[in-house]
Structure formats: C-alpha cells, structure tokens
mmCIF file with all atom_site columns, C-alpha atoms in Angstrom:
data_model
loop_
_atom_site.group_PDB
_atom_site.id
_atom_site.type_symbol
_atom_site.label_atom_id
_atom_site.label_alt_id
_atom_site.label_comp_id
_atom_site.label_asym_id
_atom_site.label_entity_id
_atom_site.label_seq_id
_atom_site.pdbx_PDB_ins_code
_atom_site.Cartn_x
_atom_site.Cartn_y
_atom_site.Cartn_z
_atom_site.occupancy
_atom_site.B_iso_or_equiv
_atom_site.pdbx_formal_charge
_atom_site.auth_seq_id
_atom_site.auth_comp_id
_atom_site.auth_asym_id
_atom_site.auth_atom_id
_atom_site.pdbx_PDB_model_num
ATOM 1   C CA . MET A 1 1   ? -12.304 -4.556  -1.416  1.00 0.00 ? 1   MET A CA 1
ATOM 2   C CA . THR A 1 2   ? -11.296 -5.651  -5.036  1.00 0.00 ? 2   THR A CA 1
ATOM 3   C CA . LYS A 1 3   ? -9.357  -4.118  -7.616  1.00 0.00 ? 3   LYS A CA 1
ATOM 4   C CA . LYS A 1 4   ? -12.364 -3.087  -9.515  1.00 0.00 ? 4   LYS A CA 1
ATOM 5   C CA . GLU A 1 5   ? -13.729 -1.205  -6.431  1.00 0.00 ? 5   GLU A CA 1
ATOM 6   C CA . ILE A 1 6   ? -10.624 0.595   -5.822  1.00 0.00 ? 6   ILE A CA 1
ATOM 7   C CA . VAL A 1 7   ? -10.644 1.744   -9.467  1.00 0.00 ? 7   VAL A CA 1
ATOM 8   C CA . LYS A 1 8   ? -14.314 3.165   -8.966  1.00 0.00 ? 8   LYS A CA 1
ATOM 9   C CA . LEU A 1 9   ? -13.449 4.727   -5.944  1.00 0.00 ? 9   LEU A CA 1
ATOM 10  C CA . ILE A 1 10  ? -10.387 6.344   -7.365  1.00 0.00 ? 10  ILE A CA 1
ATOM 11  C CA . SER A 1 11  ? -12.373 7.256   -10.710 1.00 0.00 ? 11  SER A CA 1
ATOM 12  C CA . ASP A 1 12  ? -15.332 8.893   -8.840  1.00 0.00 ? 12  ASP A CA 1
ATOM 13  C CA . LYS A 1 13  ? -12.951 10.897  -6.305  1.00 0.00 ? 13  LYS A CA 1
ATOM 14  C CA . LEU A 1 14  ? -10.778 12.161  -9.403  1.00 0.00 ? 14  LEU A CA 1
ATOM 15  C CA . GLN A 1 15  ? -13.630 12.484  -12.102 1.00 0.00 ? 15  GLN A CA 1
ATOM 16  C CA . VAL A 1 16  ? -11.651 10.199  -14.280 1.00 0.00 ? 16  VAL A CA 1
ATOM 17  C CA . PRO A 1 17  ? -12.828 7.680   -16.830 1.00 0.00 ? 17  PRO A CA 1
ATOM 18  C CA . GLN A 1 18  ? -12.595 4.140   -15.203 1.00 0.00 ? 18  GLN A CA 1
ATOM 19  C CA . THR A 1 19  ? -10.688 2.672   -18.029 1.00 0.00 ? 19  THR A CA 1
ATOM 20  C CA . LYS A 1 20  ? -7.852  5.167   -17.428 1.00 0.00 ? 20  LYS A CA 1
ATOM 21  C CA . THR A 1 21  ? -7.905  4.924   -13.879 1.00 0.00 ? 21  THR A CA 1
ATOM 22  C CA . LYS A 1 22  ? -7.817  0.806   -13.874 1.00 0.00 ? 22  LYS A CA 1
ATOM 23  C CA . GLU A 1 23  ? -4.656  1.333   -16.368 1.00 0.00 ? 23  GLU A CA 1
ATOM 24  C CA . ILE A 1 24  ? -3.160  3.334   -13.860 1.00 0.00 ? 24  ILE A CA 1
ATOM 25  C CA . VAL A 1 25  ? -4.023  1.216   -10.835 1.00 0.00 ? 25  VAL A CA 1
ATOM 26  C CA . GLN A 1 26  ? -2.663  -1.736  -12.781 1.00 0.00 ? 26  GLN A CA 1
ATOM 27  C CA . LEU A 1 27  ? 0.644   -0.044  -13.923 1.00 0.00 ? 27  LEU A CA 1
ATOM 28  C CA . THR A 1 28  ? 1.140   0.651   -10.220 1.00 0.00 ? 28  THR A CA 1
ATOM 29  C CA . PHE A 1 29  ? 0.572   -2.964  -9.135  1.00 0.00 ? 29  PHE A CA 1
ATOM 30  C CA . ASP A 1 30  ? 2.825   -4.185  -11.892 1.00 0.00 ? 30  ASP A CA 1
ATOM 31  C CA . ALA A 1 31  ? 5.483   -1.537  -10.939 1.00 0.00 ? 31  ALA A CA 1
ATOM 32  C CA . ILE A 1 32  ? 5.012   -3.041  -7.324  1.00 0.00 ? 32  ILE A CA 1
ATOM 33  C CA . VAL A 1 33  ? 5.603   -6.759  -8.334  1.00 0.00 ? 33  VAL A CA 1
ATOM 34  C CA . ASN A 1 34  ? 8.477   -5.776  -10.839 1.00 0.00 ? 34  ASN A CA 1
ATOM 35  C CA . THR A 1 35  ? 10.421  -3.928  -7.970  1.00 0.00 ? 35  THR A CA 1
ATOM 36  C CA . LEU A 1 36  ? 9.991   -7.142  -5.851  1.00 0.00 ? 36  LEU A CA 1
ATOM 37  C CA . VAL A 1 37  ? 11.375  -9.194  -8.439  1.00 0.00 ? 37  VAL A CA 1
ATOM 38  C CA . SER A 1 38  ? 14.427  -7.083  -9.234  1.00 0.00 ? 38  SER A CA 1
ATOM 39  C CA . ASP A 1 39  ? 15.131  -5.658  -5.882  1.00 0.00 ? 39  ASP A CA 1
ATOM 40  C CA . GLY A 1 40  ? 13.623  -7.775  -3.408  1.00 0.00 ? 40  GLY A CA 1
ATOM 41  C CA . ARG A 1 41  ? 12.129  -4.654  -1.524  1.00 0.00 ? 41  ARG A CA 1
ATOM 42  C CA . ILE A 1 42  ? 9.675   -1.842  -2.001  1.00 0.00 ? 42  ILE A CA 1
ATOM 43  C CA . GLU A 1 43  ? 9.219   0.936   0.575   1.00 0.00 ? 43  GLU A CA 1
ATOM 44  C CA . LEU A 1 44  ? 6.232   3.189   -0.083  1.00 0.00 ? 44  LEU A CA 1
ATOM 45  C CA . ARG A 1 45  ? 6.420   5.823   2.646   1.00 0.00 ? 45  ARG A CA 1
ATOM 46  C CA . ASN A 1 46  ? 3.513   6.214   5.035   1.00 0.00 ? 46  ASN A CA 1
ATOM 47  C CA . PHE A 1 47  ? 2.072   2.967   3.836   1.00 0.00 ? 47  PHE A CA 1
ATOM 48  C CA . GLY A 1 48  ? 4.522   0.169   4.442   1.00 0.00 ? 48  GLY A CA 1
ATOM 49  C CA . VAL A 1 49  ? 7.194   -2.228  3.252   1.00 0.00 ? 49  VAL A CA 1
ATOM 50  C CA . PHE A 1 50  ? 6.872   -5.009  1.030   1.00 0.00 ? 50  PHE A CA 1
ATOM 51  C CA . GLU A 1 51  ? 10.042  -7.300  0.909   1.00 0.00 ? 51  GLU A CA 1
ATOM 52  C CA . VAL A 1 52  ? 10.817  -10.887 -0.441  1.00 0.00 ? 52  VAL A CA 1
ATOM 53  C CA . LYS A 1 53  ? 12.201  -13.317 2.007   1.00 0.00 ? 53  LYS A CA 1
ATOM 54  C CA . ARG A 1 54  ? 13.499  -16.700 1.409   1.00 0.00 ? 54  ARG A CA 1
ATOM 55  C CA . ARG A 1 55  ? 11.898  -19.653 2.988   1.00 0.00 ? 55  ARG A CA 1
ATOM 56  C CA . LYS A 1 56  ? 14.175  -22.479 4.156   1.00 0.00 ? 56  LYS A CA 1
ATOM 57  C CA . PRO A 1 57  ? 13.245  -26.153 2.778   1.00 0.00 ? 57  PRO A CA 1
ATOM 58  C CA . ARG A 1 58  ? 11.663  -27.912 5.731   1.00 0.00 ? 58  ARG A CA 1
ATOM 59  C CA . LYS A 1 59  ? 9.829   -31.269 6.866   1.00 0.00 ? 59  LYS A CA 1
ATOM 60  C CA . ALA A 1 60  ? 6.079   -30.891 7.159   1.00 0.00 ? 60  ALA A CA 1
ATOM 61  C CA . ARG A 1 61  ? 3.361   -33.446 7.581   1.00 0.00 ? 61  ARG A CA 1
ATOM 62  C CA . ASN A 1 62  ? 0.235   -34.792 5.253   1.00 0.00 ? 62  ASN A CA 1
ATOM 63  C CA . PRO A 1 63  ? -3.160  -34.041 7.269   1.00 0.00 ? 63  PRO A CA 1
ATOM 64  C CA . ARG A 1 64  ? -4.465  -36.693 5.686   1.00 0.00 ? 64  ARG A CA 1
ATOM 65  C CA . THR A 1 65  ? -1.964  -39.462 5.717   1.00 0.00 ? 65  THR A CA 1
ATOM 66  C CA . GLY A 1 66  ? 0.135   -38.361 8.511   1.00 0.00 ? 66  GLY A CA 1
ATOM 67  C CA . ASP A 1 67  ? 3.321   -38.861 6.022   1.00 0.00 ? 67  ASP A CA 1
ATOM 68  C CA . SER A 1 68  ? 6.081   -36.739 6.233   1.00 0.00 ? 68  SER A CA 1
ATOM 69  C CA . VAL A 1 69  ? 6.513   -34.483 3.197   1.00 0.00 ? 69  VAL A CA 1
ATOM 70  C CA . ASP A 1 70  ? 9.683   -32.523 2.195   1.00 0.00 ? 70  ASP A CA 1
ATOM 71  C CA . VAL A 1 71  ? 8.589   -28.792 1.532   1.00 0.00 ? 71  VAL A CA 1
ATOM 72  C CA . GLU A 1 72  ? 11.129  -26.789 -0.863  1.00 0.00 ? 72  GLU A CA 1
ATOM 73  C CA . ALA A 1 73  ? 12.720  -23.833 -0.203  1.00 0.00 ? 73  ALA A CA 1
ATOM 74  C CA . LYS A 1 74  ? 10.665  -20.738 -1.735  1.00 0.00 ? 74  LYS A CA 1
ATOM 75  C CA . ASN A 1 75  ? 10.376  -17.106 -1.997  1.00 0.00 ? 75  ASN A CA 1
ATOM 76  C CA . VAL A 1 76  ? 7.649   -15.224 -0.091  1.00 0.00 ? 76  VAL A CA 1
ATOM 77  C CA . VAL A 1 77  ? 6.308   -11.859 -0.030  1.00 0.00 ? 77  VAL A CA 1
ATOM 78  C CA . THR A 1 78  ? 6.190   -10.140 3.517   1.00 0.00 ? 78  THR A CA 1
ATOM 79  C CA . PHE A 1 79  ? 4.599   -6.840  4.588   1.00 0.00 ? 79  PHE A CA 1
ATOM 80  C CA . GLN A 1 80  ? 5.278   -4.459  7.385   1.00 0.00 ? 80  GLN A CA 1
ATOM 81  C CA . PRO A 1 81  ? 2.941   -1.561  7.764   1.00 0.00 ? 81  PRO A CA 1
ATOM 82  C CA . GLY A 1 82  ? 3.910   1.895   7.805   1.00 0.00 ? 82  GLY A CA 1
ATOM 83  C CA . LYS A 1 83  ? 3.310   3.968   11.130  1.00 0.00 ? 83  LYS A CA 1
ATOM 84  C CA . ILE A 1 84  ? 0.244   5.869   9.956   1.00 0.00 ? 84  ILE A CA 1
ATOM 85  C CA . MET A 1 85  ? -1.581  2.666   8.480   1.00 0.00 ? 85  MET A CA 1
ATOM 86  C CA . GLU A 1 86  ? -0.704  1.011   11.994  1.00 0.00 ? 86  GLU A CA 1
ATOM 87  C CA . GLU A 1 87  ? -2.092  4.319   13.896  1.00 0.00 ? 87  GLU A CA 1
ATOM 88  C CA . LYS A 1 88  ? -5.356  4.619   12.073  1.00 0.00 ? 88  LYS A CA 1
ATOM 89  C CA . VAL A 1 89  ? -6.035  0.774   12.310  1.00 0.00 ? 89  VAL A CA 1
ATOM 90  C CA . ARG A 1 90  ? -5.299  0.673   15.934  1.00 0.00 ? 90  ARG A CA 1
ATOM 91  C CA . GLN A 1 91  ? -7.575  3.539   16.623  1.00 0.00 ? 91  GLN A CA 1
ATOM 92  C CA . ALA A 1 92  ? -10.433 2.350   14.552  1.00 0.00 ? 92  ALA A CA 1
ATOM 93  C CA . LYS A 1 93  ? -13.557 2.080   16.794  1.00 0.00 ? 93  LYS A CA 1
ATOM 94  C CA . LYS A 1 94  ? -14.859 -0.916  15.044  1.00 0.00 ? 94  LYS A CA 1
ATOM 95  C CA . VAL A 1 95  ? -13.179 -3.819  13.655  1.00 0.00 ? 95  VAL A CA 1
ATOM 96  C CA . VAL A 1 96  ? -14.792 -5.126  10.387  1.00 0.00 ? 96  VAL A CA 1
ATOM 97  C CA . GLU A 1 97  ? -14.548 -8.741  9.274   1.00 0.00 ? 97  GLU A CA 1
ATOM 98  C CA . PRO A 1 98  ? -13.473 -8.753  5.619   1.00 0.00 ? 98  PRO A CA 1
ATOM 99  C CA . LYS A 1 99  ? -15.991 -10.293 3.485   1.00 0.00 ? 99  LYS A CA 1
ATOM 100 C CA . ARG A 1 100 ? -14.361 -13.663 1.988   1.00 0.00 ? 100 ARG A CA 1
ATOM 101 C CA . LYS A 1 101 ? -15.859 -15.149 -1.005  1.00 0.00 ? 101 LYS A CA 1
ATOM 102 C CA . THR A 1 102 ? -16.841 -19.038 -0.523  1.00 0.00 ? 102 THR A CA 1
ATOM 103 C CA . ARG A 1 103 ? -15.509 -21.259 -2.905  1.00 0.00 ? 103 ARG A CA 1
ATOM 104 C CA . LYS A 1 104 ? -18.316 -23.282 -4.821  1.00 0.00 ? 104 LYS A CA 1
ATOM 105 C CA . SER A 1 105 ? -17.566 -26.581 -3.855  1.00 0.00 ? 105 SER A CA 1
ATOM 106 C CA . ALA A 1 106 ? -17.349 -29.412 -6.384  1.00 0.00 ? 106 ALA A CA 1
ATOM 107 C CA . VAL A 1 107 ? -20.131 -31.841 -6.989  1.00 0.00 ? 107 VAL A CA 1
ATOM 108 C CA . ARG A 1 108 ? -18.957 -35.292 -5.602  1.00 0.00 ? 108 ARG A CA 1
ATOM 109 C CA . PRO A 1 109 ? -20.138 -38.278 -7.553  1.00 0.00 ? 109 PRO A CA 1
ATOM 110 C CA . SER A 1 110 ? -20.852 -40.152 -4.296  1.00 0.00 ? 110 SER A CA 1
ATOM 111 C CA . ALA A 1 111 ? -23.976 -39.230 -2.173  1.00 0.00 ? 111 ALA A CA 1
ATOM 112 C CA . ALA A 1 112 ? -23.019 -37.159 0.926   1.00 0.00 ? 112 ALA A CA 1
ATOM 113 C CA . PRO A 1 113 ? -25.269 -36.354 3.715   1.00 0.00 ? 113 PRO A CA 1
ATOM 114 C CA . THR A 1 114 ? -26.663 -32.933 4.116   1.00 0.00 ? 114 THR A CA 1
ATOM 115 C CA . SER A 1 115 ? -28.052 -30.830 6.999   1.00 0.00 ? 115 SER A CA 1
ATOM 116 C CA . GLY A 1 116 ? -31.196 -32.202 8.414   1.00 0.00 ? 116 GLY A CA 1
ATOM 117 C CA . GLY A 1 117 ? -30.304 -35.875 7.500   1.00 0.00 ? 117 GLY A CA 1
ATOM 118 C CA . THR A 1 118 ? -31.008 -35.801 3.638   1.00 0.00 ? 118 THR A CA 1
ATOM 119 C CA . VAL A 1 119 ? -28.746 -37.151 1.296   1.00 0.00 ? 119 VAL A CA 1
ATOM 120 C CA . ARG A 1 120 ? -28.138 -35.308 -2.253  1.00 0.00 ? 120 ARG A CA 1
ATOM 121 C CA . THR A 1 121 ? -26.879 -37.460 -5.117  1.00 0.00 ? 121 THR A CA 1
ATOM 122 C CA . GLU A 1 122 ? -25.539 -36.511 -8.573  1.00 0.00 ? 122 GLU A CA 1
ATOM 123 C CA . ASP A 1 123 ? -29.035 -36.394 -10.143 1.00 0.00 ? 123 ASP A CA 1
ATOM 124 C CA . SER A 1 124 ? -30.217 -33.972 -7.007  1.00 0.00 ? 124 SER A CA 1
ATOM 125 C CA . ALA A 1 125 ? -32.782 -36.559 -5.783  1.00 0.00 ? 125 ALA A CA 1
ATOM 126 C CA . THR A 1 126 ? -33.538 -36.426 -2.188  1.00 0.00 ? 126 THR A CA 1
ATOM 127 C CA . VAL A 1 127 ? -33.078 -39.570 -0.221  1.00 0.00 ? 127 VAL A CA 1
ATOM 128 C CA . GLY A 1 128 ? -33.959 -40.216 3.513   1.00 0.00 ? 128 GLY A CA 1
ATOM 129 C CA . HIS A 1 129 ? -36.078 -38.358 6.038   1.00 0.00 ? 129 HIS A CA 1
ATOM 130 C CA . SER A 1 130 ? -36.704 -34.397 5.120   1.00 0.00 ? 130 SER A CA 1
ATOM 131 C CA . ASP A 1 131 ? -38.459 -32.004 7.593   1.00 0.00 ? 131 ASP A CA 1
ATOM 132 C CA . SER A 1 132 ? -41.596 -31.771 5.472   1.00 0.00 ? 132 SER A CA 1
ATOM 133 C CA . PRO A 1 133 ? -44.114 -34.297 6.420   1.00 0.00 ? 133 PRO A CA 1
ATOM 134 C CA . SER A 1 134 ? -44.533 -37.350 4.207   1.00 0.00 ? 134 SER A CA 1
ATOM 135 C CA . PRO A 1 135 ? -47.488 -37.828 2.021   1.00 0.00 ? 135 PRO A CA 1
ATOM 136 C CA . PRO A 1 136 ? -50.138 -40.167 3.193   1.00 0.00 ? 136 PRO A CA 1
ATOM 137 C CA . LEU A 1 137 ? -50.260 -43.659 2.157   1.00 0.00 ? 137 LEU A CA 1
#
C-alpha cells in the first residue's frame, strides 16, 4: 500500500477532500520523523515503537571482488510492533505476499542473452535463434 492509497482510504472513509487528507497524513509522517531525529524514539500505543539505534562500524566483503570493505557506523530505524498489531497479523487466516514494484533494468550497451537463446542489442535487433520458424531460403 502506498501513501496515495492510504490517503484515498482515509478520505473516502471520513468524506474529507483528498488534498486535506494528504496534508494530514504528511504532517503525521513528518512528526514521526522529526520525533525520531530529536528524541530517538516514538511510541504509538496499540501500534508499535519506532526507535533509532546506532550500528557499529564493521568489516564487510564486496561480493563481486571478495575484497574486505570498512562499513562506517550509522543510525538505523527499528520498529517493534505493538501487541494489537501482532495479534491481528498472527490471527490472519491468509498471509498476503506484498506486491513489489520491479525496477526497470537499465539497457546495457553490450549484447546480453535473453530467454529462448536470443540476443538483444542496443538497436533491439534480434540475433541468434528464436522460437519462430525461419523463412524458407
């Protein structure tokens, strides 16, 4: 669910214009972020607790080269769900896999094989064999 969908849901339920609802939703999100920055923690009863934690610096490995890499310390936001949220999710009959938006992959200048053994190039010409029959000679 996106912020836009949340705004529409609330707007429809309360019969308030979407522009006003969008403003309220954005102010709520801003208040959460500002509280995390200033206080490091925000507790929303019956929902959960957002908290800022400091991750220590560590050594990691570059998966491409295998080289060791130093990762700096950083702040991360954690979330601990409240009891009511946990109960509702736990009792859900059907677990719905979230819809994930796929990234549009960048067009590579070099030819890369695709399924079916064909090769696509920058000008979208197909080279190699395809599933369709070849025209007679």
